[in-house]
Amino acid sequence: MSQKIATRDAYGEILVELGKKNPRIVALDADLSKSTKTANFKKAFPQRFFNMGVAEADMMGTAAGLAAAGLIPFASTFAVFATGRVYDQLRNSIAYPNLNVKIVATHAGITVGEDGGSHQSIEDIAIMRVMPNMTVIVPADGPETKKAVEAAVEMDGPVYIRLGRSGVPVIFSEEEPFTPGRGKILREGSDISIIAVGIMVSKALEAAQTLSQKGIEARVINMSSIKPLDQDMIVQAARETGGIVTAEEHSIIGGLGGAVSEVTAERYPVPVKRVGVQDTFGESGSPELLLEKYGLTPENIVKAVEEILQKR
Amino acid sequence: MMNAGQVDFNYLEGKAGILRKHIIKMIGEAGSGHPGGSLSAADILTVLYFQVMNVDPRSPKDPDRDRFVLSKGHGAPALYAALAEKGYFPVEELWNLRKINSPLQGHPDMRKVPGVEMSTGSLGQGLSAANGMALAARVMGKNYRVYVVLGDGETQEGQIWEAAMTSAHYGLDNVTAFLDFNQLQIDGPCAEVKSPLPFFEKWQAFGWEVMEIDGHNVKEIWEACQKAMTIKGKPVMVICRTIKGRGVSFMENEVDWHGKAPDREQLEKAMAELERGVHRHESKNSHP
């Protein structure tokens, strides 16, 4: 796990690769193409790239029109602008008519860092998850990002893919398949389950190592497909390990933790602890220090596991 | 390109009359809906569907077809009436407007109604979608045109102006927009609620070719469409002076008829008037 790749870089690469194979793929950006890496696509296919300027609402509406005419538009900007800012355009122009628009948002979560709380999206998973017809994917690393983008092209309908700014450890090989609606067990264990997404997956694996040294064997699950959700894998984890800790770089309200809690509450109630940003906005700072301050470290996961086990 | 002698304007006027009767009857049957803005846009839709647009109800998904987007989605009855008359679905279906299990939603749903090209209803979004369709034509090397009808109150939405920039920036001369300038919105005259005026200068400043016509004169609407096809390198805005509620005397220029259904007595009176082709007002608005 020494190599680090930013998921946005992986996106920039795979979009060009897919663009070569599929002439129906087009890309849009809202004046952030160098940051979201759609600039790569612009360079390769200038006639199939549309800069919409600082006008996210218009970008989503234009993407809807492109999709209605049979193309596969990828619309990218920072997560905070790609979701909350354009909620109604996503809802009424894209999700309601079930149009084939792929929204790939970068700079999600607090690891945006120095730009501060105004730019740190900690509610986008909740916003996107509640929308009918919308698929929501939070890849854990660069290779999974590429597979998720490939899968998004194969799907007919709107897809939201949540990416980050900073480099994250590589977990998967380039060949590892990705299937929407399927979680992935990365480490077996029967004492507790840790279900994580995005940058928190590698931290969950670290936490599991620490726990193992203490004689606690944790199952670690990558739940990158938040919607559709692998409910059966969650129920199985609840049944076989008796407790679940969720970990996400997102508010503990409405995201992965919310989704897992909904499933366990209805189908197999067990204690659940949610590691994530508490009900608060972020702030400026380096990503590493922010992760510590906002409780998103392997130690926070270990602590949450121990709290569940102490109550047994 | 056709010349005016080849166009049967009497036929178009008659067709617009039929659309108006459908509009009133379907809203009456539904018990709710938006008659005012449906009646004001009826002539524009008639000319587009029965003279101008290259569409065929037998192949509603033909990739080369012209597209129409009703950005002011609450004018859905006018669109449904045009689609039914054109043959996309039986006229009888119109009487199920807004009823449960009907494809005819209160606002247009492209997944439920053949011929509806874009789901609209939340105002301000249709021009962006039209631009997307127009850009797609460029990417795919197709020659279809995209037509869009905007409400005047609707232009208070900021996204309209974002989209106006996009159409001009990308030189989308395959986009022709019609502004249904009936001067009224739910809360009163647009100029009083929050003035979107002046329209002519605004659209011109945004890089559009702008025309101004009587939006109830089928010949002027047709001529504007013909002229739009000759404009190269920029989108065309046709500002249509219209009367909200056009064709039903007690609805004309009455803001209360924006979103209200006629009762049984009003319905009969309205249908009788439409039968006789009565107009209380002429569409001579002040400068747009």
Tab-separated table of N, CA and C in Angstrom, chain B residues 190-242:
chain	number	residue	atom	x	y	z
B	190	CYS	N	-45.411	40.764	-14.793
B	190	CYS	CA	-43.973	40.499	-14.616
B	190	CYS	C	-43.230	41.777	-14.243
B	191	ALA	N	-43.622	42.872	-14.891
B	191	ALA	CA	-42.926	44.130	-14.675
B	191	ALA	C	-43.059	44.610	-13.230
B	192	GLU	N	-44.143	44.180	-12.559
B	192	GLU	CA	-44.331	44.582	-11.162
B	192	GLU	C	-43.721	43.576	-10.192
B	193	VAL	N	-43.823	42.285	-10.523
B	193	VAL	CA	-43.306	41.248	-9.612
B	193	VAL	C	-41.791	41.396	-9.471
B	194	LYS	N	-41.088	41.337	-10.571
B	194	LYS	CA	-39.656	41.687	-10.627
B	194	LYS	C	-39.313	41.755	-12.096
B	195	SER	N	-39.159	42.950	-12.589
B	195	SER	CA	-39.142	43.135	-14.037
B	195	SER	C	-37.979	42.429	-14.731
B	196	PRO	N	-38.297	41.572	-15.677
B	196	PRO	CA	-37.244	40.961	-16.503
B	196	PRO	C	-36.943	41.800	-17.749
B	197	LEU	N	-37.625	42.918	-17.904
B	197	LEU	CA	-37.462	43.775	-19.085
B	197	LEU	C	-36.165	44.588	-19.000
B	198	PRO	N	-35.645	45.094	-20.088
B	198	PRO	CA	-36.147	44.909	-21.446
B	198	PRO	C	-35.652	43.587	-22.030
B	199	PHE	N	-36.519	42.897	-22.749
B	199	PHE	CA	-36.127	41.617	-23.337
B	199	PHE	C	-35.288	41.784	-24.591
B	200	PHE	N	-35.737	42.671	-25.465
B	200	PHE	CA	-35.086	42.781	-26.773
B	200	PHE	C	-33.593	43.067	-26.604
B	201	GLU	N	-33.298	44.116	-25.829
B	201	GLU	CA	-31.902	44.522	-25.660
B	201	GLU	C	-31.104	43.471	-24.889
B	202	LYS	N	-31.761	42.843	-23.917
B	202	LYS	CA	-31.029	41.841	-23.123
B	202	LYS	C	-30.566	40.683	-24.008
B	203	TRP	N	-31.489	40.113	-24.772
B	203	TRP	CA	-31.117	38.950	-25.592
B	203	TRP	C	-30.111	39.349	-26.656
B	204	GLN	N	-30.281	40.561	-27.179
B	204	GLN	CA	-29.317	41.046	-28.162
B	204	GLN	C	-27.925	41.169	-27.534
B	205	ALA	N	-27.888	41.733	-26.326
B	205	ALA	CA	-26.604	41.906	-25.639
B	205	ALA	C	-25.966	40.562	-25.304
B	206	PHE	N	-26.806	39.530	-25.144
B	206	PHE	CA	-26.278	38.188	-24.856
B	206	PHE	C	-25.821	37.471	-26.126
B	207	GLY	N	-25.887	38.160	-27.246
B	207	GLY	CA	-25.328	37.594	-28.472
B	207	GLY	C	-26.321	36.860	-29.348
B	208	TRP	N	-27.608	37.105	-29.132
B	208	TRP	CA	-28.638	36.425	-29.918
B	208	TRP	C	-29.145	37.326	-31.037
B	209	GLU	N	-29.583	36.706	-32.114
B	209	GLU	CA	-30.369	37.403	-33.124
B	209	GLU	C	-31.793	37.498	-32.571
B	210	VAL	N	-32.326	38.690	-32.503
B	210	VAL	CA	-33.629	38.861	-31.850
B	210	VAL	C	-34.662	39.386	-32.835
B	211	MET	N	-35.845	38.783	-32.806
B	211	MET	CA	-36.966	39.268	-33.615
B	211	MET	C	-38.141	39.496	-32.667
B	212	GLU	N	-39.075	40.306	-33.129
B	212	GLU	CA	-40.263	40.550	-32.314
B	212	GLU	C	-41.480	40.421	-33.212
B	213	ILE	N	-42.431	39.608	-32.789
B	213	ILE	CA	-43.602	39.357	-33.638
B	213	ILE	C	-44.887	39.309	-32.807
B	214	ASP	N	-46.004	39.260	-33.492
B	214	ASP	CA	-47.295	38.988	-32.867
B	214	ASP	C	-47.393	37.464	-32.702
B	215	GLY	N	-47.351	37.021	-31.479
B	215	GLY	CA	-47.313	35.585	-31.198
B	215	GLY	C	-48.623	34.857	-31.423
B	216	HIS	N	-49.636	35.580	-31.907
B	216	HIS	CA	-50.888	34.912	-32.282
B	216	HIS	C	-51.129	34.956	-33.786
B	217	ASN	N	-50.179	35.511	-34.506
B	217	ASN	CA	-50.306	35.589	-35.966
B	217	ASN	C	-49.489	34.458	-36.576
B	218	VAL	N	-50.191	33.434	-37.069
B	218	VAL	CA	-49.478	32.233	-37.536
B	218	VAL	C	-48.527	32.556	-38.696
B	219	LYS	N	-48.873	33.552	-39.488
B	219	LYS	CA	-47.988	33.905	-40.601
B	219	LYS	C	-46.688	34.515	-40.072
B	220	GLU	N	-46.805	35.385	-39.095
B	220	GLU	CA	-45.599	35.996	-38.529
B	220	GLU	C	-44.733	34.941	-37.836
B	221	ILE	N	-45.377	33.993	-37.157
B	221	ILE	CA	-44.608	32.931	-36.483
B	221	ILE	C	-43.865	32.096	-37.529
B	222	TRP	N	-44.564	31.755	-38.583
B	222	TRP	CA	-43.937	30.950	-39.643
B	222	TRP	C	-42.777	31.714	-40.291
B	223	GLU	N	-43.006	33.008	-40.550
B	223	GLU	CA	-41.940	33.815	-41.175
B	223	GLU	C	-40.712	33.908	-40.267
B	224	ALA	N	-40.956	34.031	-38.963
B	224	ALA	CA	-39.829	34.096	-38.021
B	224	ALA	C	-39.021	32.798	-38.070
B	225	CYS	N	-39.730	31.675	-38.154
B	225	CYS	CA	-39.034	30.373	-38.235
B	225	CYS	C	-38.211	30.288	-39.518
B	226	GLN	N	-38.798	30.770	-40.615
B	226	GLN	CA	-38.083	30.729	-41.894
B	226	GLN	C	-36.825	31.590	-41.835
B	227	LYS	N	-36.982	32.776	-41.243
B	227	LYS	CA	-35.838	33.682	-41.152
B	227	LYS	C	-34.758	33.090	-40.234
B	228	ALA	N	-35.205	32.439	-39.157
B	228	ALA	CA	-34.252	31.854	-38.202
B	228	ALA	C	-33.344	30.840	-38.890
B	229	MET	N	-33.904	30.135	-39.872
B	229	MET	CA	-33.098	29.111	-40.557
B	229	MET	C	-31.988	29.725	-41.404
B	230	THR	N	-32.099	31.013	-41.674
B	230	THR	CA	-31.072	31.664	-42.503
B	230	THR	C	-29.980	32.313	-41.661
B	231	ILE	N	-30.211	32.421	-40.352
B	231	ILE	CA	-29.222	33.070	-39.477
B	231	ILE	C	-28.099	32.073	-39.187
B	232	LYS	N	-26.885	32.484	-39.428
B	232	LYS	CA	-25.747	31.580	-39.202
B	232	LYS	C	-24.883	32.079	-38.049
B	233	GLY	N	-24.398	31.143	-37.259
B	233	GLY	CA	-23.399	31.465	-36.240
B	233	GLY	C	-23.938	31.962	-34.918
B	234	LYS	N	-25.261	32.163	-34.829
B	234	LYS	CA	-25.799	32.530	-33.520
B	234	LYS	C	-27.238	32.048	-33.368
B	235	PRO	N	-27.658	31.908	-32.107
B	235	PRO	CA	-29.026	31.445	-31.839
B	235	PRO	C	-30.034	32.563	-32.092
B	236	VAL	N	-31.289	32.167	-32.247
B	236	VAL	CA	-32.337	33.142	-32.564
B	236	VAL	C	-33.408	33.164	-31.470
B	237	MET	N	-33.708	34.359	-31.000
B	237	MET	CA	-34.796	34.554	-30.044
B	237	MET	C	-35.946	35.262	-30.741
B	238	VAL	N	-37.122	34.640	-30.723
B	238	VAL	CA	-38.313	35.264	-31.287
B	238	VAL	C	-39.201	35.708	-30.121
B	239	ILE	N	-39.226	37.001	-29.887
B	239	ILE	CA	-40.081	37.513	-28.808
B	239	ILE	C	-41.505	37.598	-29.341
B	240	CYS	N	-42.389	36.853	-28.731
B	240	CYS	CA	-43.767	36.752	-29.215
B	240	CYS	C	-44.700	37.529	-28.293
B	241	ARG	N	-45.240	38.626	-28.813
B	241	ARG	CA	-46.245	39.362	-28.039
B	241	ARG	C	-47.504	38.498	-27.995
B	242	THR	N	-47.906	38.135	-26.798
B	242	THR	CA	-49.070	37.250	-26.682
B	242	THR	C	-50.033	37.778	-25.623
